[in-house]
């Protein structure tokens, strides 16, 4: 039996409607983890669908309760072939964001697959049911072709990723013995372009915070009080202007991070951001000076004012507002210490005379992670995917966005490689979420080739 036969088997699975049927059954579960009363759907997805599917493939499945009482369960499934063989950990999430059932084009039902041209619509097609369905079906194709995998697998499926993965860190930290693996390979998020096979090895972190200034109680008539009272909106605008210049350069001492290793810089140099239908135009002069647009989004820290309000913008009054509020966030790369960020901002505001502005930050920031693009596992996976694709692939050191990847890379200490099967225009988290048929078809082959190669000798 050969690699070619495994690739033929997965193509047949796709052509005969197997993929559509497996995915369709999973899309039907309304696993909207952010809505109340979703407990039954979250549990059923694991109990009725994924566990039987994996048990058929000789996996031992256990559904574990979440250490946080209000959050969905975890499925941990094992398939062991031998202690001397490599072990891969893979991951997916079975929960989705709300369906927004009546907001889809052409009255499409988000809980079933609707095919229009190259697009397969349905809630969870891209994020993340389609992606883990591709990876599990590819494992199955290798088992059926070879009779075995040639490696051990640990599958972890969580049901709360869209809520910020409550309990995931605690669960993994308390059960490290369940996740004794050599490498972590999973799929979520977008490729750099629909037809460009992509891997990424981590994500930027993100810290959300709020700045508030209350100058006095109640709004006061500007004719009677203008010139006598502090305007908190003006003061807040100056505070923000002291934090970032008008071209997006960060001015808070310690918040910038421009250190890129040679291999990260070289990997980023091969990437091209932006473009594509409906994308906004990039401002080449925005952000960290001296960096390319790609280095800025993948390799630097970026500060955004997410929202900013003073007075009542809906009904502006001729008055001096009582307060101002700004919601900011910093996305940051590896090497930035998140616990130092708010103290640095405090020091900055105090030094610039903004002692009255209070800062509160959200708990549980997402941490920044990254694996060097020249890590042996990255090179090995890139080689396998390039072999199957017959062309170069995109290697992204870390996503510009954020993922709970530090649980796997830091808590479990695994080299983490993500092979995304979606694309930026997939409308995840919005009505009309979809995957592309051509991308899914290519992803099934890439993953089958990858699992096939993992069972051969010569892994790192
Ligand atoms: Zn999502």
Short mmCIF file of C-alpha atoms and ligand atoms in Angstrom, two decimals:
data_model
loop_
_atom_site.label_atom_id
_atom_site.label_comp_id
_atom_site.label_asym_id
_atom_site.label_seq_id
_atom_site.Cartn_x
_atom_site.Cartn_y
_atom_site.Cartn_z
CA UNK A 1 0.00 0.00 0.00
CA UNK A 2 1.32 3.40 -0.89
CA UNK A 3 0.98 7.13 -0.23
CA UNK A 4 -0.64 7.48 -3.66
CA UNK A 5 -3.33 4.97 -2.71
CA UNK A 6 -4.07 6.85 0.51
CA UNK A 7 -4.45 10.06 -1.49
CA UNK A 8 -6.78 8.25 -3.91
CA UNK A 9 -8.83 6.95 -1.00
CA UNK A 10 -9.37 10.44 0.44
CA UNK A 11 -10.28 11.80 -3.00
CA UNK A 12 -12.84 9.02 -3.33
CA UNK A 13 -14.19 9.93 0.13
CA UNK A 14 -14.68 13.48 -1.10
CA UNK A 15 -16.11 12.56 -4.53
CA UNK A 16 -18.56 10.00 -3.13
CA UNK A 17 -20.08 12.56 -0.74
CA UNK A 18 -18.50 11.15 2.43
CA UNK A 19 -17.06 14.49 3.49
CA UNK A 20 -20.33 16.32 2.87
CA UNK A 21 -22.23 13.73 4.86
CA UNK A 22 -19.83 13.68 7.86
CA UNK A 23 -19.66 17.48 7.96
CA UNK A 24 -23.42 17.86 7.45
CA UNK A 25 -24.13 15.69 10.50
CA UNK A 26 -21.77 17.80 12.62
CA UNK A 27 -23.11 21.15 11.38
CA UNK A 28 -26.60 20.04 12.49
CA UNK A 29 -25.63 20.27 16.19
CA UNK A 30 -26.45 23.76 17.48
CA UNK A 31 -23.32 23.98 19.61
CA UNK A 32 -23.62 27.74 20.23
CA UNK A 33 -21.43 27.93 23.32
CA UNK A 34 -22.14 31.62 23.99
CA UNK A 35 -25.88 31.09 24.28
CA UNK A 36 -27.72 29.79 27.36
CA UNK A 37 -29.10 26.23 27.31
CA UNK A 38 -26.50 24.89 24.89
CA UNK A 39 -25.27 22.20 27.36
CA UNK A 40 -27.16 19.35 25.72
CA UNK A 41 -25.93 20.21 22.22
CA UNK A 42 -22.32 20.57 23.44
CA UNK A 43 -22.40 17.18 25.14
CA UNK A 44 -24.31 15.43 22.35
CA UNK A 45 -21.78 16.54 19.75
CA UNK A 46 -19.11 14.58 21.62
CA UNK A 47 -21.28 11.69 22.84
CA UNK A 48 -23.41 10.98 19.78
CA UNK A 49 -21.15 12.02 16.95
CA UNK A 50 -17.40 12.28 17.56
CA UNK A 51 -16.95 9.46 20.10
CA UNK A 52 -18.69 6.77 17.96
CA UNK A 53 -16.77 7.97 14.90
CA UNK A 54 -13.44 7.67 16.72
CA UNK A 55 -14.35 4.41 18.50
CA UNK A 56 -14.90 2.88 15.07
CA UNK A 57 -11.26 3.77 14.40
CA UNK A 58 -10.12 2.03 17.62
CA UNK A 59 -9.81 5.19 19.68
CA UNK A 60 -10.47 5.02 23.43
CA UNK A 61 -12.73 7.99 24.17
CA UNK A 62 -13.39 9.73 27.47
CA UNK A 63 -15.57 12.78 27.96
CA UNK A 64 -14.27 14.89 30.85
CA UNK A 65 -16.28 17.56 32.65
CA UNK A 66 -14.90 21.09 32.50
CA UNK A 67 -13.19 22.26 35.72
CA UNK A 68 -15.32 25.39 35.34
CA UNK A 69 -18.85 24.34 36.18
CA UNK A 70 -20.54 26.56 33.59
CA UNK A 71 -18.43 25.48 30.60
CA UNK A 72 -18.63 22.63 28.08
CA UNK A 73 -16.89 19.23 28.37
CA UNK A 74 -13.70 17.94 26.76
CA UNK A 75 -13.27 14.81 24.67
CA UNK A 76 -9.92 13.08 24.98
CA UNK A 77 -9.39 10.16 22.61
CA UNK A 78 -6.37 7.90 22.22
CA UNK A 79 -5.20 5.47 19.61
CA UNK A 80 -1.99 3.65 20.57
CA UNK A 81 0.13 1.51 18.32
CA UNK A 82 3.38 1.31 20.27
CA UNK A 83 5.61 3.03 22.82
CA UNK A 84 8.48 3.26 20.35
CA UNK A 85 6.39 5.21 17.81
CA UNK A 86 5.93 8.98 17.64
CA UNK A 87 2.81 10.43 19.25
CA UNK A 88 0.92 13.34 17.76
CA UNK A 89 -1.58 15.44 19.65
CA UNK A 90 -4.34 17.06 17.63
CA UNK A 91 -7.07 19.45 18.68
CA UNK A 92 -10.32 20.97 17.49
CA UNK A 93 -13.33 22.77 18.89
CA UNK A 94 -16.87 21.59 18.40
CA UNK A 95 -18.56 24.76 19.58
CA UNK A 96 -19.56 27.59 17.28
CA UNK A 97 -20.65 31.21 17.66
CA UNK A 98 -24.38 32.01 17.55
CA UNK A 99 -26.14 30.98 14.33
CA UNK A 100 -27.89 34.34 13.70
CA UNK A 101 -30.45 32.09 11.99
CA UNK A 102 -32.52 34.74 10.20
CA UNK A 103 -29.60 36.81 8.93
CA UNK A 104 -28.16 34.52 6.25
CA UNK A 105 -28.44 35.32 2.54
CA UNK A 106 -31.17 33.51 0.55
CA UNK A 107 -32.78 32.35 3.84
CA UNK A 108 -30.08 29.71 4.15
CA UNK A 109 -30.32 27.51 7.22
CA UNK A 110 -27.02 27.76 9.15
CA UNK A 111 -27.55 24.25 10.56
CA UNK A 112 -27.22 22.47 7.24
CA UNK A 113 -24.79 22.68 4.33
CA UNK A 114 -25.88 24.82 1.38
CA UNK A 115 -23.64 24.55 -1.67
CA UNK A 116 -23.43 27.54 -4.01
CA UNK A 117 -20.63 27.39 -6.56
CA UNK A 118 -17.34 26.77 -4.76
CA UNK A 119 -18.81 27.73 -1.37
CA UNK A 120 -20.27 25.40 1.24
CA UNK A 121 -22.27 27.48 3.71
CA UNK A 122 -23.13 26.50 7.27
CA UNK A 123 -22.29 27.53 10.85
CA UNK A 124 -19.04 25.82 11.78
CA UNK A 125 -18.04 24.80 8.26
CA UNK A 126 -14.87 26.89 8.61
CA UNK A 127 -14.65 27.38 12.37
CA UNK A 128 -13.96 24.63 13.33
CA UNK A 129 -16.08 21.59 12.43
CA UNK A 130 -14.95 21.51 8.79
CA UNK A 131 -11.31 21.71 9.83
CA UNK A 132 -11.33 18.86 12.36
CA UNK A 133 -13.57 16.80 10.08
CA UNK A 134 -10.85 17.06 7.42
CA UNK A 135 -8.13 15.99 9.86
CA UNK A 136 -10.06 13.04 11.31
CA UNK A 137 -11.21 11.78 7.90
CA UNK A 138 -7.59 11.90 6.72
CA UNK A 139 -6.51 9.79 9.70
CA UNK A 140 -9.23 7.32 8.74
CA UNK A 141 -8.03 7.17 5.13
CA UNK A 142 -4.51 6.31 6.28
CA UNK A 143 -5.77 3.62 8.68
CA UNK A 144 -7.89 2.07 5.93
CA UNK A 145 -5.07 2.14 3.39
CA UNK A 146 -2.16 1.05 5.56
CA UNK A 147 -4.09 -1.01 8.09
CA UNK A 148 -2.51 1.13 10.80
CA UNK A 149 -1.15 4.63 11.26
CA UNK A 150 2.43 3.93 12.25
CA UNK A 151 2.13 6.46 15.12
CA UNK A 152 0.01 7.16 18.20
CA UNK A 153 -2.66 9.85 18.32
CA UNK A 154 -4.20 11.91 21.11
CA UNK A 155 -7.29 13.92 20.11
CA UNK A 156 -8.54 16.77 22.29
CA UNK A 157 -11.84 18.42 21.37
CA UNK A 158 -13.07 21.35 23.47
CA UNK A 159 -16.55 22.87 23.43
CA UNK A 160 -15.83 26.41 24.61
CA UNK A 161 -13.27 27.97 22.28
CA UNK A 162 -15.71 30.67 21.13
CA UNK A 163 -16.07 31.74 24.77
CA UNK A 164 -12.31 32.09 25.20
CA UNK A 165 -11.65 28.43 26.09
CA UNK A 166 -12.77 28.51 29.74
CA UNK A 167 -11.13 25.72 31.73
CA UNK A 168 -8.83 24.57 28.92
CA UNK A 169 -5.66 25.75 30.64
CA UNK A 170 -6.65 24.27 34.02
CA UNK A 171 -7.73 20.99 32.43
CA UNK A 172 -4.48 20.55 30.50
CA UNK A 173 -2.32 21.66 33.44
CA UNK A 174 -4.06 19.16 35.74
CA UNK A 175 -3.92 16.30 33.21
CA UNK A 176 -0.51 16.63 31.59
CA UNK A 177 -0.16 12.83 31.74
CA UNK A 178 -3.00 12.56 29.21
CA UNK A 179 -1.09 14.61 26.68
CA UNK A 180 2.31 12.98 26.45
CA UNK A 181 3.08 13.74 22.80
CA UNK A 182 6.02 14.58 20.56
CA UNK A 183 4.31 17.17 18.43
CA UNK A 184 1.04 19.12 18.23
CA UNK A 185 -0.61 19.39 14.81
CA UNK A 186 -4.06 20.96 14.50
CA UNK A 187 -6.15 23.12 12.22
CA UNK A 188 -8.00 26.38 12.77
CA UNK A 189 -7.94 29.84 11.23
CA UNK A 190 -7.20 30.99 7.69
CA UNK A 191 -4.61 30.24 5.04
CA UNK A 192 -2.74 33.29 3.72
CA UNK A 193 -4.73 32.82 0.48
CA UNK A 194 -7.41 30.24 -0.45
CA UNK A 195 -5.17 28.19 -2.73
CA UNK A 196 -1.97 28.57 -0.68
CA UNK A 197 -1.30 25.71 1.77
CA UNK A 198 -0.18 27.43 4.97
CA UNK A 199 1.27 26.57 8.34
CA UNK A 200 1.65 28.80 11.37
CA UNK A 201 3.36 28.02 14.65
CA UNK A 202 1.80 30.34 17.18
CA UNK A 203 -0.14 33.53 17.58
CA UNK A 204 0.23 37.07 18.81
CA UNK A 205 -1.08 37.71 22.28
CA UNK A 206 -3.72 40.29 23.07
CA UNK A 207 -4.37 42.46 26.13
CA UNK A 208 -7.61 44.44 26.37
CA UNK A 209 -7.88 47.39 28.71
CA UNK A 210 -10.08 50.38 29.49
CA UNK A 211 -9.03 53.93 30.34
CA UNK A 212 -11.51 56.16 32.19
CA UNK A 213 -11.52 59.76 33.28
CA UNK A 214 -14.28 61.19 35.48
CA UNK A 215 -13.76 64.93 35.78
CA UNK A 216 -16.90 65.98 37.65
CA UNK A 217 -20.41 64.82 38.42
CA UNK A 218 -22.90 65.39 35.61
CA UNK A 219 -22.59 67.40 32.39
CA UNK A 220 -22.55 71.19 32.76
CA UNK A 221 -23.72 73.96 30.42
CA UNK A 222 -20.71 75.09 28.40
CA UNK A 223 -21.93 78.72 28.35
CA UNK A 224 -21.86 78.91 32.12
CA UNK A 225 -18.95 76.57 32.78
CA UNK A 226 -16.74 76.58 29.66
CA UNK A 227 -13.33 77.91 30.62
CA UNK A 228 -13.91 76.83 34.22
CA UNK A 229 -14.16 73.04 34.04
CA UNK A 230 -11.80 70.41 32.69
CA UNK A 231 -13.11 68.73 29.53
CA UNK A 232 -12.40 64.99 30.06
CA UNK A 233 -12.74 64.23 26.33
CA UNK A 234 -9.96 66.65 25.51
CA UNK A 235 -7.72 65.26 28.23
CA UNK A 236 -8.37 61.68 27.09
CA UNK A 237 -7.58 62.64 23.47
CA UNK A 238 -4.24 64.07 24.62
CA UNK A 239 -3.53 60.95 26.67
CA UNK A 240 -4.15 58.75 23.61
CA UNK A 241 -2.03 61.06 21.46
CA UNK A 242 0.81 60.61 23.95
CA UNK A 243 0.55 56.81 23.53
CA UNK A 244 0.65 56.55 19.73
CA UNK A 245 1.61 59.04 17.03
CA UNK A 246 -0.61 60.01 14.10
CA UNK A 247 1.07 57.32 11.93
CA UNK A 248 0.49 54.44 14.33
CA UNK A 249 3.91 54.36 16.01
CA UNK A 250 3.64 53.29 19.65
CA UNK A 251 5.07 55.85 22.10
CA UNK A 252 4.60 54.05 25.43
CA UNK A 253 8.02 53.17 26.83
CA UNK A 254 8.51 49.37 26.70
CA UNK A 255 5.47 48.60 24.52
CA UNK A 256 7.30 48.32 21.21
CA UNK A 257 8.89 45.02 20.19
CA UNK A 258 10.90 44.90 17.01
CA UNK A 259 13.20 41.96 17.68
CA UNK A 260 12.95 39.36 14.94
CA UNK A 261 15.27 36.38 14.69
CA UNK A 262 16.91 35.73 11.33
CA UNK A 263 14.69 32.73 10.58
CA UNK A 264 11.50 34.61 11.56
CA UNK A 265 12.53 37.60 9.42
CA UNK A 266 13.29 35.34 6.46
CA UNK A 267 9.96 33.49 6.79
CA UNK A 268 8.00 36.75 6.99
CA UNK A 269 9.85 38.10 3.94
CA UNK A 270 8.21 35.39 1.84
CA UNK A 271 4.66 36.37 2.91
CA UNK A 272 2.34 38.88 1.29
CA UNK A 273 -0.53 40.38 3.28
CA UNK A 274 -3.69 42.01 2.01
CA UNK A 275 -5.28 41.93 -1.40
CA UNK A 276 -8.32 39.90 -2.29
CA UNK A 277 -11.85 40.95 -3.03
CA UNK A 278 -13.44 43.35 -0.59
CA UNK A 279 -10.27 43.87 1.45
CA UNK A 280 -9.51 47.40 2.64
CA UNK A 281 -6.50 49.21 1.24
CA UNK A 282 -3.31 48.91 3.31
CA UNK A 283 -1.63 52.11 4.53
CA UNK A 284 2.09 51.43 3.89
CA UNK A 285 3.05 54.21 6.31
CA UNK A 286 1.03 53.02 9.32
CA UNK A 287 2.60 51.29 12.32
CA UNK A 288 6.12 50.46 13.45
CA UNK A 289 8.61 52.53 11.39
CA UNK A 290 11.27 50.65 9.43
CA UNK A 291 9.24 47.45 9.14
CA UNK A 292 7.44 46.00 6.13
CA UNK A 293 3.64 45.64 6.38
CA UNK A 294 4.13 41.86 6.85
CA UNK A 295 6.67 42.40 9.65
CA UNK A 296 4.26 44.80 11.33
CA UNK A 297 1.30 42.40 11.46
CA UNK A 298 3.23 39.19 12.22
CA UNK A 299 6.34 40.50 13.97
CA UNK A 300 5.57 43.68 15.92
CA UNK A 301 3.27 44.93 18.66
CA UNK A 302 0.29 46.98 17.55
CA UNK A 303 -1.88 49.28 19.65
CA UNK A 304 -5.47 50.08 18.71
CA UNK A 305 -8.11 52.40 20.13
CA UNK A 306 -11.11 50.05 19.85
CA UNK A 307 -13.68 52.60 21.00
CA UNK A 308 -13.60 56.09 22.49
CA UNK A 309 -16.50 58.09 23.92
CA UNK A 310 -17.22 61.33 25.70
CA UNK A 311 -20.60 62.98 26.16
CA UNK A 312 -23.41 61.48 24.12
CA UNK A 313 -22.48 61.13 20.41
CA UNK A 314 -26.12 60.23 19.53
CA UNK A 315 -27.45 63.48 21.03
CA UNK A 316 -24.57 65.98 21.42
CA UNK A 317 -25.45 68.58 24.02
CA UNK A 318 -24.01 72.08 24.47
CA UNK A 319 -22.34 70.92 27.61
CA UNK A 320 -19.03 69.82 29.08
CA UNK A 321 -19.22 66.05 29.50
CA UNK A 322 -18.54 64.57 32.90
CA UNK A 323 -16.37 61.72 31.73
CA UNK A 324 -14.50 60.04 28.89
CA UNK A 325 -13.69 56.41 28.23
CA UNK A 326 -11.32 54.73 25.77
CA UNK A 327 -11.14 50.99 25.08
CA UNK A 328 -7.70 50.00 23.90
CA UNK A 329 -5.79 46.88 23.15
CA UNK A 330 -2.32 45.79 22.40
CA UNK A 331 -1.54 42.78 20.23
CA UNK A 332 1.93 41.59 21.04
CA UNK A 333 4.54 39.13 19.87
CA UNK A 334 6.80 36.70 21.74
CA UNK A 335 9.29 38.50 23.96
CA UNK A 336 6.74 40.98 25.34
CA UNK A 337 5.87 40.30 28.99
CA UNK A 338 2.09 40.82 29.28
CA UNK A 339 2.18 41.37 33.06
CA UNK A 340 4.48 44.39 32.55
CA UNK A 341 2.24 46.15 30.01
CA UNK A 342 -0.27 47.82 32.34
CA UNK A 343 2.41 49.00 34.84
CA UNK A 344 4.29 50.50 31.87
CA UNK A 345 1.14 52.33 30.76
CA UNK A 346 0.53 53.59 34.31
CA UNK A 347 4.08 54.97 34.45
CA UNK A 348 3.66 56.57 31.03
CA UNK A 349 0.37 58.29 31.92
CA UNK A 350 1.74 59.53 35.25
CA UNK A 351 4.85 60.94 33.58
CA UNK A 352 2.72 62.78 31.05
CA UNK A 353 0.45 64.32 33.67
CA UNK A 354 -2.51 61.94 33.27
CA UNK A 355 -2.53 60.62 36.86
CA UNK A 356 -6.34 61.00 36.98
CA UNK A 357 -6.97 58.48 34.22
CA UNK A 358 -7.71 55.02 35.63
CA UNK A 359 -6.78 51.81 33.84
CA UNK A 360 -8.51 48.45 34.16
CA UNK A 361 -7.48 45.38 32.18
CA UNK A 362 -9.38 42.21 31.35
CA UNK A 363 -8.20 39.09 33.17
CA UNK A 364 -6.76 36.10 31.25
CA UNK A 365 -4.91 37.74 28.38
CA UNK A 366 -4.11 35.46 25.44
CA UNK A 367 -0.38 34.84 25.47
CA UNK A 368 1.97 35.21 22.51
CA UNK A 369 3.57 32.06 21.14
CA UNK A 370 5.84 31.20 18.26
CA UNK A 371 8.02 28.32 17.13
CA UNK A 372 11.10 29.18 15.07
CA UNK A 373 10.47 28.50 11.36
CA UNK A 374 13.67 26.43 11.25
CA UNK A 375 12.50 24.03 14.00
CA UNK A 376 12.93 20.39 12.83
CA UNK A 377 9.19 19.66 13.06
CA UNK A 378 8.33 22.76 11.02
CA UNK A 379 10.80 21.75 8.31
CA UNK A 380 9.48 18.18 8.33
CA UNK A 381 5.81 19.21 8.03
CA UNK A 382 6.60 21.81 5.37
CA UNK A 383 8.38 19.11 3.36
CA UNK A 384 5.41 16.74 3.53
CA UNK A 385 2.89 19.43 2.55
CA UNK A 386 5.13 20.69 -0.28
CA UNK A 387 5.41 17.12 -1.56
CA UNK A 388 1.61 16.71 -1.68
CA UNK A 389 0.91 20.21 -3.02
CA UNK A 390 3.66 20.03 -5.63
CA UNK A 391 4.36 23.69 -4.88
CA UNK A 392 5.73 25.94 -2.15
CA UNK A 393 3.63 26.57 0.94
CA UNK A 394 3.36 29.66 3.16
CA UNK A 395 5.16 29.44 6.51
CA UNK A 396 3.86 32.03 8.98
CA UNK A 397 5.87 32.23 12.25
CA UNK A 398 2.75 33.27 14.17
CA UNK A 399 -0.77 34.42 13.33
CA UNK A 400 -1.50 38.12 13.60
CA UNK A 401 -4.64 37.17 15.56
CA UNK A 402 -4.84 35.19 18.79
CA UNK A 403 -5.39 31.54 19.80
CA UNK A 404 -5.15 29.58 23.07
CA UNK A 405 -1.94 28.07 21.67
CA UNK A 406 0.12 28.75 24.80
CA UNK A 407 -1.83 25.97 26.54
CA UNK A 408 -0.22 23.51 24.13
CA UNK A 409 3.16 25.19 23.63
CA UNK A 410 3.81 26.37 27.20
CA UNK A 411 1.61 24.33 29.57
CA UNK A 412 2.13 21.04 27.69
CA UNK A 413 5.53 22.03 26.24
CA UNK A 414 4.83 20.77 22.72
CA UNK A 415 6.14 22.06 19.41
CA UNK A 416 2.93 23.44 17.86
CA UNK A 417 2.17 23.54 14.15
CA UNK A 418 -1.20 24.64 12.77
CA UNK A 419 -2.32 23.74 9.25
CA UNK A 420 -5.34 25.99 8.55
CA UNK A 421 -7.96 24.92 6.01
CA UNK A 422 -10.02 28.12 5.76
CA UNK A 423 -9.43 31.59 4.31
CA UNK A 424 -9.81 35.19 5.46
CA UNK A 425 -13.07 35.78 3.54
CA UNK A 426 -14.92 32.82 5.13
CA UNK A 427 -17.29 35.02 7.26
CA UNK A 428 -16.55 33.01 10.41
CA UNK A 429 -18.38 34.55 13.41
CA UNK A 430 -20.85 36.24 11.00
CA UNK A 431 -23.81 35.08 8.91
CA UNK A 432 -22.84 33.25 5.68
CA UNK A 433 -19.89 31.34 7.16
CA UNK A 434 -18.53 28.97 4.53
CA UNK A 435 -15.61 26.87 3.39
CA UNK A 436 -14.37 26.59 -0.15
CA UNK A 437 -14.83 23.26 -1.87
CA UNK A 438 -11.47 23.43 -3.68
CA UNK A 439 -9.62 24.35 -0.49
CA UNK A 440 -11.27 21.52 1.47
CA UNK A 441 -10.48 19.03 -1.27
CA UNK A 442 -6.82 20.07 -1.26
CA UNK A 443 -6.73 20.08 2.56
CA UNK A 444 -7.99 16.48 2.71
CA UNK A 445 -5.08 15.45 0.50
CA UNK A 446 -2.51 17.51 2.38
CA UNK A 447 -3.55 16.02 5.72
CA UNK A 448 -3.71 12.47 4.37
CA UNK A 449 -0.18 12.89 2.97
CA UNK A 450 0.97 14.38 6.28
CA UNK A 451 -0.49 11.53 8.40
CA UNK A 452 0.91 9.03 5.91
CA UNK A 453 4.40 10.49 6.18
CA UNK A 454 4.19 10.58 9.98
CA UNK A 455 3.84 6.79 9.95
CA UNK A 456 7.01 6.35 7.88
CA UNK A 457 10.41 6.45 9.54
CA UNK A 458 12.46 9.63 9.54
CA UNK A 459 10.36 11.92 11.72
CA UNK A 460 12.31 14.41 13.87
ZN1 LIG B 1 -14.00 31.07 16.09
#
